PDB file of C-alpha atoms in Angstrom:
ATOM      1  CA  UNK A 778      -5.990  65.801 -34.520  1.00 49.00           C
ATOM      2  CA  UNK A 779      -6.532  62.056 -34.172  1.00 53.00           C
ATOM      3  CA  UNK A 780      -9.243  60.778 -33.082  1.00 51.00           C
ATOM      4  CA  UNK A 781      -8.938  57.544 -31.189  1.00 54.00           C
ATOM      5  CA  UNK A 782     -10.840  54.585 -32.823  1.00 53.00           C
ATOM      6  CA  UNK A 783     -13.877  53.249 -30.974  1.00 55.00           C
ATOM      7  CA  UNK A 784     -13.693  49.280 -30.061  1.00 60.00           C
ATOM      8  CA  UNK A 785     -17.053  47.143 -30.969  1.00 72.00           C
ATOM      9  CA  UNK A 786     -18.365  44.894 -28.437  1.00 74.00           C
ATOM     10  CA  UNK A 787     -17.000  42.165 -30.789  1.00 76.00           C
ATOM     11  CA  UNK A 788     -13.514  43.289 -30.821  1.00 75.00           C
ATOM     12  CA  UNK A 789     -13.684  44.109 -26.621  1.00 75.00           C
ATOM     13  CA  UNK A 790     -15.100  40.387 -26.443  1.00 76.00           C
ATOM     14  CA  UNK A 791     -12.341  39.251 -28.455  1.00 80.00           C
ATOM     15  CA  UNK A 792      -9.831  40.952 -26.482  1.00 80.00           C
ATOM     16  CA  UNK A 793     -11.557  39.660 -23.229  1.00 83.00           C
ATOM     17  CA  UNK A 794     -10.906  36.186 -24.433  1.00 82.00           C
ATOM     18  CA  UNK A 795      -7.427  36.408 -24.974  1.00 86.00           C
ATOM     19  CA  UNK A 796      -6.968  37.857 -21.606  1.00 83.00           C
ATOM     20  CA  UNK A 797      -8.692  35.072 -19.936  1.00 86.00           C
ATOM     21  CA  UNK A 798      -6.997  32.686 -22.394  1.00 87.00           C
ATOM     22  CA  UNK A 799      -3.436  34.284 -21.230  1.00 89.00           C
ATOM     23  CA  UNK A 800      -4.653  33.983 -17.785  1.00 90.00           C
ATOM     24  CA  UNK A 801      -5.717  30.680 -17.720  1.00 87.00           C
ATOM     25  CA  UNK A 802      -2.623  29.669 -19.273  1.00 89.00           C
ATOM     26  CA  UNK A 803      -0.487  30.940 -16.348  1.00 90.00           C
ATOM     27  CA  UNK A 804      -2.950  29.774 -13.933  1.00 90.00           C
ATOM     28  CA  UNK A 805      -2.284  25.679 -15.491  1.00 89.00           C
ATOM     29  CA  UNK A 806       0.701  26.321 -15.957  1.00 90.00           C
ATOM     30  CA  UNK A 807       2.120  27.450 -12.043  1.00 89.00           C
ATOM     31  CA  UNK A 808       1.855  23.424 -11.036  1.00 89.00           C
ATOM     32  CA  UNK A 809       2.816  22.152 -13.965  1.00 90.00           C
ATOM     33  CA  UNK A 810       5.796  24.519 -12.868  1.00 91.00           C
ATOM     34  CA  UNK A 811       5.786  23.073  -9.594  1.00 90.00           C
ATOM     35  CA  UNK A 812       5.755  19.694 -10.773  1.00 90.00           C
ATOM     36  CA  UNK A 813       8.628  20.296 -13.067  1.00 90.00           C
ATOM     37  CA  UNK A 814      10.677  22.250  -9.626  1.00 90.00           C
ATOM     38  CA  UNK A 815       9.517  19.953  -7.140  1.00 89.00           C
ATOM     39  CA  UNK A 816       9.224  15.994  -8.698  1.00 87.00           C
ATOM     40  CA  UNK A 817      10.710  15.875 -12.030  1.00 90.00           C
ATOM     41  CA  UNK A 818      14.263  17.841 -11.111  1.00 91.00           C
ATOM     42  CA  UNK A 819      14.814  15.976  -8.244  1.00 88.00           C
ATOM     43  CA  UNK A 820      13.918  12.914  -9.671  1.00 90.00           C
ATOM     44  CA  UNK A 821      16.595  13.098 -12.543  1.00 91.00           C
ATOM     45  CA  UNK A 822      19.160  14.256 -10.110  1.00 89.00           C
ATOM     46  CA  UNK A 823      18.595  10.932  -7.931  1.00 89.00           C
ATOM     47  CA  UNK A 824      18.893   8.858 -10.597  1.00 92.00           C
ATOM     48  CA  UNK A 825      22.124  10.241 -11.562  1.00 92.00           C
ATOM     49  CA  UNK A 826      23.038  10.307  -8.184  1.00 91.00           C
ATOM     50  CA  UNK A 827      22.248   7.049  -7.769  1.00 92.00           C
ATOM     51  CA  UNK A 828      24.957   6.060  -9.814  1.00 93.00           C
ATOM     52  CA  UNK A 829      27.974   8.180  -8.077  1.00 91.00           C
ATOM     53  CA  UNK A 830      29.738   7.899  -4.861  1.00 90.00           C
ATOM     54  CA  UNK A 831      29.166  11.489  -3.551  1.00 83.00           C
ATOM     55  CA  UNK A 832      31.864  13.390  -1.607  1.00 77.00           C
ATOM     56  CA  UNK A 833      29.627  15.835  -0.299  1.00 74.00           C
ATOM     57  CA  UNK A 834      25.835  15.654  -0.416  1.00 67.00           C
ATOM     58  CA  UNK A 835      24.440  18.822  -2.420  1.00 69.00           C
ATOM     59  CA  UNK A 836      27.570  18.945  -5.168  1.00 74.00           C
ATOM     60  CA  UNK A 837      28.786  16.827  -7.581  1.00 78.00           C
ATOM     61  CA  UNK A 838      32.459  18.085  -7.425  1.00 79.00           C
ATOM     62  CA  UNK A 839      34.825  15.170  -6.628  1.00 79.00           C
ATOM     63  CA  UNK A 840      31.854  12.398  -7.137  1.00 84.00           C
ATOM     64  CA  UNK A 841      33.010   8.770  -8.042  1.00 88.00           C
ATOM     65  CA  UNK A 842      30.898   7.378 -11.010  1.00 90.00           C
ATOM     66  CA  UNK A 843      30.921   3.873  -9.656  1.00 90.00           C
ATOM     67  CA  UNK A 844      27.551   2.525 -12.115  1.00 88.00           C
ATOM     68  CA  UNK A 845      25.683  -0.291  -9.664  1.00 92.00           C
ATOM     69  CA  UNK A 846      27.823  -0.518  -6.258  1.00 93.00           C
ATOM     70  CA  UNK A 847      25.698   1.630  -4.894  1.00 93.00           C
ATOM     71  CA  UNK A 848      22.673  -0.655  -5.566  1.00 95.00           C
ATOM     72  CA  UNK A 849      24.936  -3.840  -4.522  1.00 95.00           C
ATOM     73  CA  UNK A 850      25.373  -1.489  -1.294  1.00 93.00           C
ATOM     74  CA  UNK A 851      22.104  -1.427  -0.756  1.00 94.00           C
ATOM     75  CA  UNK A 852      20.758  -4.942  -0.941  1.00 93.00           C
ATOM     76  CA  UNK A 853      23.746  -6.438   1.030  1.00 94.00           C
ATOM     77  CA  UNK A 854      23.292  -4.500   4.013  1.00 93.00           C
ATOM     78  CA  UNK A 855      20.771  -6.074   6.816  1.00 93.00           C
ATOM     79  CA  UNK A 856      19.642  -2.997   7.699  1.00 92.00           C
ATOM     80  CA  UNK A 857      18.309  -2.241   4.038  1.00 94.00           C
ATOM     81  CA  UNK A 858      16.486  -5.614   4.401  1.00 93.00           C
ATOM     82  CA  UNK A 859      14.933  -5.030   7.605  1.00 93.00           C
ATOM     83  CA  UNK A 860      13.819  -1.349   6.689  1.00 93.00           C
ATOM     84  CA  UNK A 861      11.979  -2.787   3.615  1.00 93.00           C
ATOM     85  CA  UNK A 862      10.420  -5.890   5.411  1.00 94.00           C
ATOM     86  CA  UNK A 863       9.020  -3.304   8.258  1.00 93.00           C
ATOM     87  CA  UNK A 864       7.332  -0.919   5.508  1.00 93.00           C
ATOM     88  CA  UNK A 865       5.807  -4.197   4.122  1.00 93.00           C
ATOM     89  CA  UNK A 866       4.657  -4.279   7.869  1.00 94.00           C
ATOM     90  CA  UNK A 867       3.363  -1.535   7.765  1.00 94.00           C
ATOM     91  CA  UNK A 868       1.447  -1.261   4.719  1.00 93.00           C
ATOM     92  CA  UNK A 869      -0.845  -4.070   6.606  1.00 92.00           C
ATOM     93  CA  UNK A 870      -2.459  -1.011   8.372  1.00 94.00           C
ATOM     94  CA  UNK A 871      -3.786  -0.202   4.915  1.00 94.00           C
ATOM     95  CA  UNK A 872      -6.503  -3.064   4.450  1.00 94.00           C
ATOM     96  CA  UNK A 873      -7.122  -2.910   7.782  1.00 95.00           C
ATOM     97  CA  UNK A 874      -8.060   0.797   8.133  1.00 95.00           C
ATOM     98  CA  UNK A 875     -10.171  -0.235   4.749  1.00 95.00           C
ATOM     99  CA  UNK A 876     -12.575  -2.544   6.334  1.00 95.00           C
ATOM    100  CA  UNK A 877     -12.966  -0.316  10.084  1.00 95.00           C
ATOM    101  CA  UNK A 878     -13.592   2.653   7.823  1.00 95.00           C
ATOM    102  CA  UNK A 879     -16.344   0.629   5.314  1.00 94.00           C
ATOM    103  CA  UNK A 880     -17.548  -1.130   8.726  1.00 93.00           C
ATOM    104  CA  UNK A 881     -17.622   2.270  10.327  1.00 92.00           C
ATOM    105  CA  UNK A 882     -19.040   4.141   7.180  1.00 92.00           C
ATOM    106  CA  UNK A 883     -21.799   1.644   7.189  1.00 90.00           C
ATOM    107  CA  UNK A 884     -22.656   2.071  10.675  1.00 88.00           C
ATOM    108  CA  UNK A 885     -23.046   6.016   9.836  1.00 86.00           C
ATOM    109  CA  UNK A 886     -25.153   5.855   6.784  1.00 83.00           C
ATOM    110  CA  UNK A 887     -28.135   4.072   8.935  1.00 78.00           C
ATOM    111  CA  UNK A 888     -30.521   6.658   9.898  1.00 76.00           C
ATOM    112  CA  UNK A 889     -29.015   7.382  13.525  1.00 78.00           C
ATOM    113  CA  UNK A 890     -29.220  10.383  15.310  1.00 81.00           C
ATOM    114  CA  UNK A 891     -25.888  12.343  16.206  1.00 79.00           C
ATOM    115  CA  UNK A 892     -24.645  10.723  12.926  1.00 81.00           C
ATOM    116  CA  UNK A 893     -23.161  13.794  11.573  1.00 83.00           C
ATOM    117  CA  UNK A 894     -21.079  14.686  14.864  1.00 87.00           C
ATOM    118  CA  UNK A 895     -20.202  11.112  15.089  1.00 86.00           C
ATOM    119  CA  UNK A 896     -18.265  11.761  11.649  1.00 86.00           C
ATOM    120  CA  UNK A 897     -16.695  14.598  12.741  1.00 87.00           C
ATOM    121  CA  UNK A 898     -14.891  13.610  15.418  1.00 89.00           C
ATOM    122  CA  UNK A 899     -13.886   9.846  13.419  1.00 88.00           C
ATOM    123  CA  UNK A 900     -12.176  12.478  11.393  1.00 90.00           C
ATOM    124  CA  UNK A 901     -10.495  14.674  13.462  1.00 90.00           C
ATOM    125  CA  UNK A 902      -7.490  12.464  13.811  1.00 90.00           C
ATOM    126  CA  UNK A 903      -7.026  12.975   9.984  1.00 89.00           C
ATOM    127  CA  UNK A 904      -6.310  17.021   9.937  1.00 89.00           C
ATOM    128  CA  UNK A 905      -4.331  16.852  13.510  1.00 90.00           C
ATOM    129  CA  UNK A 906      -0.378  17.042  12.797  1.00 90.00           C
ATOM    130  CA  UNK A 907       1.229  13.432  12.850  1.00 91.00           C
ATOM    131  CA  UNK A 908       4.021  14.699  14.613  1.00 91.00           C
ATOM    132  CA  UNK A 909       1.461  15.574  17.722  1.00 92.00           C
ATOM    133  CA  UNK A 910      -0.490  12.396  17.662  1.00 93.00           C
ATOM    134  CA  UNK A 911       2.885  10.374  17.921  1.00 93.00           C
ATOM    135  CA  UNK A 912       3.763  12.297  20.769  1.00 91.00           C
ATOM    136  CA  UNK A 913       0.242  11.807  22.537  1.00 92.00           C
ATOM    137  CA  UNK A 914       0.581   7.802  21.505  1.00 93.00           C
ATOM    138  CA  UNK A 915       3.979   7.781  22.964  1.00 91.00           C
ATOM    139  CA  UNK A 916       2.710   9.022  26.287  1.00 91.00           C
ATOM    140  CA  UNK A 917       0.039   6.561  26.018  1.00 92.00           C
ATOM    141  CA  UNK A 918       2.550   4.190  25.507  1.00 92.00           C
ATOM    142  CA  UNK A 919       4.791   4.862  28.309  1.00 89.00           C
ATOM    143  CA  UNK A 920       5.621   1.949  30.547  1.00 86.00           C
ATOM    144  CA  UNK A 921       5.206   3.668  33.710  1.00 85.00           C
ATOM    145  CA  UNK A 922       2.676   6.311  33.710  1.00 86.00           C
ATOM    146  CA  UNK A 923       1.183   5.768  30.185  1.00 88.00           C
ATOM    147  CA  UNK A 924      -2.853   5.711  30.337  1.00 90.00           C
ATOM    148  CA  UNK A 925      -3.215   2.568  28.970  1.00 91.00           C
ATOM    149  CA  UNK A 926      -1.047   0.444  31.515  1.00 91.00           C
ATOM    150  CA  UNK A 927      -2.845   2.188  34.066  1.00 90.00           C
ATOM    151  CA  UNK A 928      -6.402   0.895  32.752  1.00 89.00           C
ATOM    152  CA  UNK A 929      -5.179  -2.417  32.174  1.00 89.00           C
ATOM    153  CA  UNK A 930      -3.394  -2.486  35.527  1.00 87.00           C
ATOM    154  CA  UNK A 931      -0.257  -3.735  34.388  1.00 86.00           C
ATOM    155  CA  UNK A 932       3.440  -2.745  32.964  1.00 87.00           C
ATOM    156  CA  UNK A 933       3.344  -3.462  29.210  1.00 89.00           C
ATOM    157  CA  UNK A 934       6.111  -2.541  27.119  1.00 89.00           C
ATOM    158  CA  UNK A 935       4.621  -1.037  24.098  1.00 91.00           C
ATOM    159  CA  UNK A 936       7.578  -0.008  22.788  1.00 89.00           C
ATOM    160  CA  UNK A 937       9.908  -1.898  24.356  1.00 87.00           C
ATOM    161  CA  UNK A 938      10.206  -5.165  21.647  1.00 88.00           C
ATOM    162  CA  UNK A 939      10.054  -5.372  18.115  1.00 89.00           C
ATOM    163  CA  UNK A 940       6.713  -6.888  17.605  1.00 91.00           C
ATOM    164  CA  UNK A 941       4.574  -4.451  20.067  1.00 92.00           C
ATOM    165  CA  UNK A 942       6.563  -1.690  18.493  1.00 92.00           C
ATOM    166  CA  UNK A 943       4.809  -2.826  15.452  1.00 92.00           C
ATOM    167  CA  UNK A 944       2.009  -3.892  16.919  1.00 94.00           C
ATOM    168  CA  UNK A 945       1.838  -0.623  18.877  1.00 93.00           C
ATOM    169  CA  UNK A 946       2.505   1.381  15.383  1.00 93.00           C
ATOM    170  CA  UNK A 947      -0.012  -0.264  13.578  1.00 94.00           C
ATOM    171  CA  UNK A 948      -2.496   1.232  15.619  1.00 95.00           C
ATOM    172  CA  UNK A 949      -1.942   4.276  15.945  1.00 94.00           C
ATOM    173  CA  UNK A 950      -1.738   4.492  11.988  1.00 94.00           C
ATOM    174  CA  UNK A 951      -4.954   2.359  12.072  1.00 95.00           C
ATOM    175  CA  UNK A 952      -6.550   5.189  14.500  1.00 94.00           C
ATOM    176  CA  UNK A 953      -5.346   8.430  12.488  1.00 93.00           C
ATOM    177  CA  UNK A 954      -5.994   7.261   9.146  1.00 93.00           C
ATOM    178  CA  UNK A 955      -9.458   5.447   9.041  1.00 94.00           C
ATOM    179  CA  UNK A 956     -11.408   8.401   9.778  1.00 92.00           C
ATOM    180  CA  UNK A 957     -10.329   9.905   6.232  1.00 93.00           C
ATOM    181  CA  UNK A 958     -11.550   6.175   4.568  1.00 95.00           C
ATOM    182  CA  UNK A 959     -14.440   6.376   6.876  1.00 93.00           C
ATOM    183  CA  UNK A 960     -15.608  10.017   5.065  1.00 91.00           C
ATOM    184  CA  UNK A 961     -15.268   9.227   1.560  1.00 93.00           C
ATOM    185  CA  UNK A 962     -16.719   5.735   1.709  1.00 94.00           C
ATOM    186  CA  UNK A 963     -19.235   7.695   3.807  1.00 91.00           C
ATOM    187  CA  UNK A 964     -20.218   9.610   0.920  1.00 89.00           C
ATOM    188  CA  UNK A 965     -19.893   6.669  -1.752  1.00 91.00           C
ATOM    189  CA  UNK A 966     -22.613   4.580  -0.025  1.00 90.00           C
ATOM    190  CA  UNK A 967     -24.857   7.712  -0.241  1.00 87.00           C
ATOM    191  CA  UNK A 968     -25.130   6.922  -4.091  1.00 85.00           C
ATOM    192  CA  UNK A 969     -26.182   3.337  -3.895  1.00 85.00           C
ATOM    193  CA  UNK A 970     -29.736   3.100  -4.749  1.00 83.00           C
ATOM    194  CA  UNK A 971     -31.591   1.656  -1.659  1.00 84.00           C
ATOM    195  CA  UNK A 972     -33.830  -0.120  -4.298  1.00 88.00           C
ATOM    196  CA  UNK A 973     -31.467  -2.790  -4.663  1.00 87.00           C
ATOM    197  CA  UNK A 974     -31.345  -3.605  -0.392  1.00 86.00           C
ATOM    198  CA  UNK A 975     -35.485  -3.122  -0.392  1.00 87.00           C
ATOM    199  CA  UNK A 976     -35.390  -6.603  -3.336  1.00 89.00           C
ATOM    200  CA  UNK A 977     -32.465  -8.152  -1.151  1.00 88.00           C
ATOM    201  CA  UNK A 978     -34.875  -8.137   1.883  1.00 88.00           C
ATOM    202  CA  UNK A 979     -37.631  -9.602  -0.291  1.00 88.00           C
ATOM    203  CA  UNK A 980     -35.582 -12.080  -1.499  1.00 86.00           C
ATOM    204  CA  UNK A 981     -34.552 -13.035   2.356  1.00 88.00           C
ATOM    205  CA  UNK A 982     -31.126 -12.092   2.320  1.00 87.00           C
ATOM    206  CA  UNK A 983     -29.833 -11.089   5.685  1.00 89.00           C
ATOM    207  CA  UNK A 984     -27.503  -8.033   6.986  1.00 86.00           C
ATOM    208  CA  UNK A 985     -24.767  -9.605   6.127  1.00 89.00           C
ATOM    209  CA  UNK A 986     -25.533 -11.036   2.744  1.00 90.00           C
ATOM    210  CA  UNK A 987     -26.664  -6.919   1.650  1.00 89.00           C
ATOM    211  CA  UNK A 988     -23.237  -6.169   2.751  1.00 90.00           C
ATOM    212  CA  UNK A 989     -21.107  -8.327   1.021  1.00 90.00           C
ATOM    213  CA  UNK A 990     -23.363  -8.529  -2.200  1.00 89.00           C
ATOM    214  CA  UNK A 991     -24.391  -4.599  -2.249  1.00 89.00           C
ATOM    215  CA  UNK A 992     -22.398  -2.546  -0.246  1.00 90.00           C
ATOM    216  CA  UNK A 993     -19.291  -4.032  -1.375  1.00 91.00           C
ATOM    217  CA  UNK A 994     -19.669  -3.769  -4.774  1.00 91.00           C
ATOM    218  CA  UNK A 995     -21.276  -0.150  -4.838  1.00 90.00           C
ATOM    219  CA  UNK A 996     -18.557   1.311  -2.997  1.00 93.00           C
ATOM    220  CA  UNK A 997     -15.786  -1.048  -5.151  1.00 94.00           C
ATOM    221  CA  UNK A 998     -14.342   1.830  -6.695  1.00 94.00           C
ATOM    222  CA  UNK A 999     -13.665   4.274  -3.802  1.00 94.00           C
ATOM    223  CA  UNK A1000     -12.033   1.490  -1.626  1.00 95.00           C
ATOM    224  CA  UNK A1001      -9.588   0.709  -4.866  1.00 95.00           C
ATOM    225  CA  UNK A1002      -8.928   4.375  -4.860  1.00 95.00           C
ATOM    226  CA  UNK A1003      -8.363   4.610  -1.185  1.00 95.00           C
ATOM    227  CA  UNK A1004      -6.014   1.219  -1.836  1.00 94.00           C
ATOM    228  CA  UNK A1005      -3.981   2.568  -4.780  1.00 94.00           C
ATOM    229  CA  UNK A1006      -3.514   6.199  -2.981  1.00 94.00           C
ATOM    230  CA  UNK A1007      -3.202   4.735   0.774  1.00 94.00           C
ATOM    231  CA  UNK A1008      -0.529   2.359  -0.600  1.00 93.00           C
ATOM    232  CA  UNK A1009       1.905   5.225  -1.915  1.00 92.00           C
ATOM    233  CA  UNK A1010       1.619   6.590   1.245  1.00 92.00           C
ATOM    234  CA  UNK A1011       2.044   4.047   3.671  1.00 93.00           C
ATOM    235  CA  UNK A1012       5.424   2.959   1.626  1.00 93.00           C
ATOM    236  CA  UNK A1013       6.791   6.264   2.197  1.00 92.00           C
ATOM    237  CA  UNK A1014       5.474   6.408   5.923  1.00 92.00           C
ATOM    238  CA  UNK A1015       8.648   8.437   7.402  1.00 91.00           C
ATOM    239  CA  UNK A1016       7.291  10.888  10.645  1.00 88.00           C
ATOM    240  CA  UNK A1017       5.314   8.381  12.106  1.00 90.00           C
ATOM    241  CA  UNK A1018       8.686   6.083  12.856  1.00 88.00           C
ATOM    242  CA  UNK A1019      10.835   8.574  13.323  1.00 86.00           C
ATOM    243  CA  UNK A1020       9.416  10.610  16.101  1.00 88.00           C
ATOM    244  CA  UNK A1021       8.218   7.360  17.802  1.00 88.00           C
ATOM    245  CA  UNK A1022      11.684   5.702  17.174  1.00 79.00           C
ATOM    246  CA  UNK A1023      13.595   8.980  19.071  1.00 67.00           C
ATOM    247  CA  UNK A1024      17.340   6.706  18.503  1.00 64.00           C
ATOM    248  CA  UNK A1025      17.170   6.967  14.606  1.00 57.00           C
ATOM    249  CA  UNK A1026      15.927   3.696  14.282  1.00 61.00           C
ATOM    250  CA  UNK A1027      18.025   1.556  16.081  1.00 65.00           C
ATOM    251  CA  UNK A1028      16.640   0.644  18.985  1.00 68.00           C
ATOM    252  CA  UNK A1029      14.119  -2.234  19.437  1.00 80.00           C
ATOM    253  CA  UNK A1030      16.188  -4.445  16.614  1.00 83.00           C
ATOM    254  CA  UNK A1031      15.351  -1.559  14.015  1.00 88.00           C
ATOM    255  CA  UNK A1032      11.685  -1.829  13.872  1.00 89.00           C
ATOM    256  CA  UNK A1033      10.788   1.613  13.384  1.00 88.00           C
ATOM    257  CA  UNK A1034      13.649   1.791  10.338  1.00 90.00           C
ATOM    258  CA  UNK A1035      11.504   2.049   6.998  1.00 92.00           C
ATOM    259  CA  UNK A1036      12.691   2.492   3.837  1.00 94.00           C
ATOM    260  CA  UNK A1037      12.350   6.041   3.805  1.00 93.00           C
ATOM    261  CA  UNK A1038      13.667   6.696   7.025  1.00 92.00           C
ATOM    262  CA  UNK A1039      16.527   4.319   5.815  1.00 93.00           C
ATOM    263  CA  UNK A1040      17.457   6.791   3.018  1.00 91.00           C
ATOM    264  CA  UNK A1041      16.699   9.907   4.792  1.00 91.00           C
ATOM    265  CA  UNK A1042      19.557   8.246   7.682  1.00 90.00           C
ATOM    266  CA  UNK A1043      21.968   7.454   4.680  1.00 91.00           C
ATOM    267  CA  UNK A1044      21.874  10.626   2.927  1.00 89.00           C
ATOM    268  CA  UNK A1045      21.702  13.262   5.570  1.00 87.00           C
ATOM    269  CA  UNK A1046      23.237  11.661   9.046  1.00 86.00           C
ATOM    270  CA  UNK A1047      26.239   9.421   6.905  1.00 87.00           C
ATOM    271  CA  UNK A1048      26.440  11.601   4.077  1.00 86.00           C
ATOM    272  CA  UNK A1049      26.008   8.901   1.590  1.00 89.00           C
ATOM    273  CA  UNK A1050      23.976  10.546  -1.010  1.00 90.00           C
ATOM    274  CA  UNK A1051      24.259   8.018  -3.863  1.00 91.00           C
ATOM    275  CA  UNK A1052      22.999   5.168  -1.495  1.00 93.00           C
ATOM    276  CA  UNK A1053      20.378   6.915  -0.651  1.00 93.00           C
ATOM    277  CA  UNK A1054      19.239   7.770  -4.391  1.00 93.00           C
ATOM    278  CA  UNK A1055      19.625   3.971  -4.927  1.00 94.00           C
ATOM    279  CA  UNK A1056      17.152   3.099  -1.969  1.00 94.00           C
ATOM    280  CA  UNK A1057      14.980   5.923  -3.407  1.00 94.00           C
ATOM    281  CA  UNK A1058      14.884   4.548  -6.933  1.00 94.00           C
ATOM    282  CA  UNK A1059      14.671   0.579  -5.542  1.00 94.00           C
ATOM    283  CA  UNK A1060      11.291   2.163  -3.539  1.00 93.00           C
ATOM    284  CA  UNK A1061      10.176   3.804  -6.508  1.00 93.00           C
ATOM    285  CA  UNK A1062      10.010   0.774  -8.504  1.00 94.00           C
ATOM    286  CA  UNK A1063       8.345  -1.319  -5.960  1.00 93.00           C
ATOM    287  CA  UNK A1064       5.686   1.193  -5.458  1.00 93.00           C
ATOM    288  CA  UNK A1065       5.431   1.418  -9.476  1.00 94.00           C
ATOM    289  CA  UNK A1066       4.760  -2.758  -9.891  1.00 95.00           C
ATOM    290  CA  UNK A1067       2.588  -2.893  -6.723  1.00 93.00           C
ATOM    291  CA  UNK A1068       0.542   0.425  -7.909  1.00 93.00           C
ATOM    292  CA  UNK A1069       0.571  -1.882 -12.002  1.00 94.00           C
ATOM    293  CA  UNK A1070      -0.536  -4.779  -9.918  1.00 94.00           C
ATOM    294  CA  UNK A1071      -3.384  -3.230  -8.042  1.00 93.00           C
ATOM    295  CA  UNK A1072      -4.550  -1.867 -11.028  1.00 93.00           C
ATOM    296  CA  UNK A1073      -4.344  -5.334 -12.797  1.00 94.00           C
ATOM    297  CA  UNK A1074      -6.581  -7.345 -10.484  1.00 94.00           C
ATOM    298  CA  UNK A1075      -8.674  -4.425  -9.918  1.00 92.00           C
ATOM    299  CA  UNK A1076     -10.847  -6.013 -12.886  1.00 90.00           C
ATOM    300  CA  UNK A1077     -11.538  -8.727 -11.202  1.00 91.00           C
ATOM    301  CA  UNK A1078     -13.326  -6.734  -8.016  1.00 91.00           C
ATOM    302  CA  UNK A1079     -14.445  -3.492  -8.997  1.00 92.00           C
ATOM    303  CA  UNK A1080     -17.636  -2.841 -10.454  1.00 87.00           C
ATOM    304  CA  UNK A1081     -18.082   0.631 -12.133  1.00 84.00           C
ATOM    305  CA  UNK A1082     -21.603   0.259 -12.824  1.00 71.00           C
TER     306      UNK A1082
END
């Protein structure tokens, strides 16, 4: 008869730790996983793609290897040029929604009363779906029964040139997006020791002064943070134009067509895959040297101590 050998605590400790070690392991490894699926595959295949003339858009059976046409494609069609000048556009919303949300942030961290709900609903906008706040901008917009010509008293065409379709853009991304800045700079100033504002006021420096010589430099690293992550996304911005621009981006002189939506047009409504791997690759690159940049003059601004 055997008789089964009793574990120590060591050896059930030991065995514990593997588990856990085991589990762990899976557990870091499911988005490295993801990252592999999701970003690196597709990533290789456009830049092969990117390189081909595709016959049909998900195989590679009859593709053309025609090396940089599709890149010469690219940058001598108008439409190309106007998609990237109107993300550039765009990306102005990013500063701006910088200094409402410090400005705003600011405001909040005085000792108010109804401070707390007043940052709830400044953030709201940020967890709503963008599809539905386009749609609720678009009735505002409307030309004749939107809200706003109605207060103003007038017909206004929000939509109906390209510069107030920019304009008119601009701020609804401006309204939907600063709340988010507005939070984390929110918490940021919460760290800055109020010693230093109590010796600004004994020096005589006024409200303004403690701003730009305090605030600003305390909260220097979340605003570079909300600059290097809010420009990535404002260079892809895609739902925003394309539920506001209902015509595929060619009405109003094409200024609703971004560089994403570009691609997204070219690959899936003309069928010209490679194109649209070379437009995703050309945005790539400019988001890599404007991310390098940022984080190149960044030592010149923001203060970590």
């Amino acid at each position: 008869m055997n008789i089964p050998e009793k574990r120590t605590p060591r050896a059930k400790r030991a065995k514990r730790a593997r588990n856990e070690e085991i589990c762990g392991t899976i557990m870091a490894f499911l988005p490295v996983l993801r990252c592999i699926l999701f970003s690196l595959v597709p990533m290789a295949l456009a830049f092969i793609m990117a390189f081909y003339k595709m016959k049909t858009p998900v195989s590679f059976a009859g593709a053309e290897f025609v090396l940089f046409d599709n890149f010469k494609a690219i940058f001598s069609d108008p439409n190309f040029g106007t998609a990237l000048l109107n993300t550039l556009i765009y990306a102005v919303t990013l500063p701006v929604s910088v200094v409402f949300a410090l400005l705003l942030a600011s405001a909040l961290n005085a000792d108010i009363k109804g401070k707390g709900a007043f940052r709830v609903i400044l953030f709201l906008p940020f967890i709503c779906s963008t599809v539905a706040i386009v749609f609720i901008f678009k009735w505002l917009y409307n030309t004749n029964y939107g809200i706003l010509n109605v207060l103003f008293g007038q017909q206004i065409g929000w939509l109906d040139s390209p510069a107030m379709f920019r304009f008119s853009l601009i701020m609804m991304i401006v309204w939907s997006t600063t709340g988010y800045k507005m939070l984390l700079l929110s918490a940021s100033l919460t760290s800055v020791n109020t010693a230093y504002y109590e010796a600004a006021e004994i020096d005589g420096a006024n409200a303004f002064q403690k701003f730009i010589h305090i605030t600003v430099p305390a909260v220097s690293p979340t605003i570079f943070f909300l600059l290097v992550t809010g420009l990535v996304n404002v260079l892809q911005m895609f739902s925003e134009t394309q539920v506001m621009d209902a015509t595929g981006g060619q009405s109003v002189d094409y200024a609703g067509l971004t560089v994403v939506f570009y691609l997204y047009r070219e690959g899936f409504n003309y069928n010209a895959m490679g194109i649209a791997s070379a437009a995703s690759w050309v945005l790539s690159l400019l988001i890599l040297l404007l991310t390098v940049f940022n984080f190149k003059i960044s030592k010149l601004w923001v203060r970590y101590d």
